[in-house]
Amino acid sequence: MNGQRIVSGVGLLLLLLGCGVQVPQESKLVFKYSEGIWNLNQPIYRDHYLACHPDAAPQDLSERVKRYEEARKTGHVTFSSDGVEVIKLGALGNGAFFKVHDSVTAGPSMTFRSILRPEYVNINFNEFPPGAILYIMGRPLGTIIRLRPGKTPGPKREVVESVDLKWTWIRLPEGSAAEWCLQSIEPDPASAKYRSIELKEEPLEDPAAPKEQGPATP
């Protein structure tokens, strides 16, 4: 569902390449890595992140995502250098990542920024199965809002409208599986913009309830 939005972006990127349109290398890296995280693509995680972080734990992407899923239930996350939190929380809407800017290459290092615009207001709640739980970024940055999609407008919530991400990449030696590996993705709190919206939702059960009903979503 949400992963298809990133896949669609990659399809558009490939179409532009086929038409001879010059697509910045930075945009290609953003799409490829983000799509890989969404679809739990271990080779992309290995070649584009672990190559820069050989001692990172866990090494398995699915296990890493499970750790994120546990953390978000606390109502707050710390944004890690591999970008799992910001990618999983930010690509729920239609905006995902776009507009790469301020790119600088110095020796083996390349840095640039991209705007993340989650577009939570455009989420189609009809896509979610009954009982699903939705996690979105609130205010301040790092705050997680947990809600159950429904049909009734809920209370006004302060959510992230946009935030700049700083990407740092390192060029790998010739012969490596990938040309670049990701050193870090850092959301810039000073760039964050918020908006107040009402989302269609249903009341959640008592947070102290022993078991959460229904599937959770990224």
PDB file of N, CA, C and O in Angstrom, residues 35 38 105 125:
ATOM      1  N   GLU A  35      13.068   3.185  -0.955  1.00  0.00           N
ATOM      2  CA  GLU A  35      12.263   2.053  -1.428  1.00  0.00           C
ATOM      3  C   GLU A  35      12.762   0.756  -0.799  1.00  0.00           C
ATOM      4  O   GLU A  35      11.982  -0.128  -0.446  1.00  0.00           O
ATOM      5  N   TRP A  38      11.505   0.540   2.816  1.00  0.00           N
ATOM      6  CA  TRP A  38      10.072   0.242   2.849  1.00  0.00           C
ATOM      7  C   TRP A  38       9.797  -1.232   2.605  1.00  0.00           C
ATOM      8  O   TRP A  38       8.934  -1.828   3.229  1.00  0.00           O
ATOM      9  N   THR A 105      29.872  17.926  -2.809  1.00  0.00           N
ATOM     10  CA  THR A 105      30.763  16.765  -2.837  1.00  0.00           C
ATOM     11  C   THR A 105      32.174  17.239  -2.522  1.00  0.00           C
ATOM     12  O   THR A 105      32.686  18.168  -3.154  1.00  0.00           O
ATOM     13  N   PHE A 125      -7.894   6.742   4.174  1.00  0.00           N
ATOM     14  CA  PHE A 125      -8.128   5.794   5.264  1.00  0.00           C
ATOM     15  C   PHE A 125      -8.874   4.553   4.816  1.00  0.00           C
ATOM     16  O   PHE A 125      -8.935   3.559   5.533  1.00  0.00           O
TER      17      PHE A 125
END
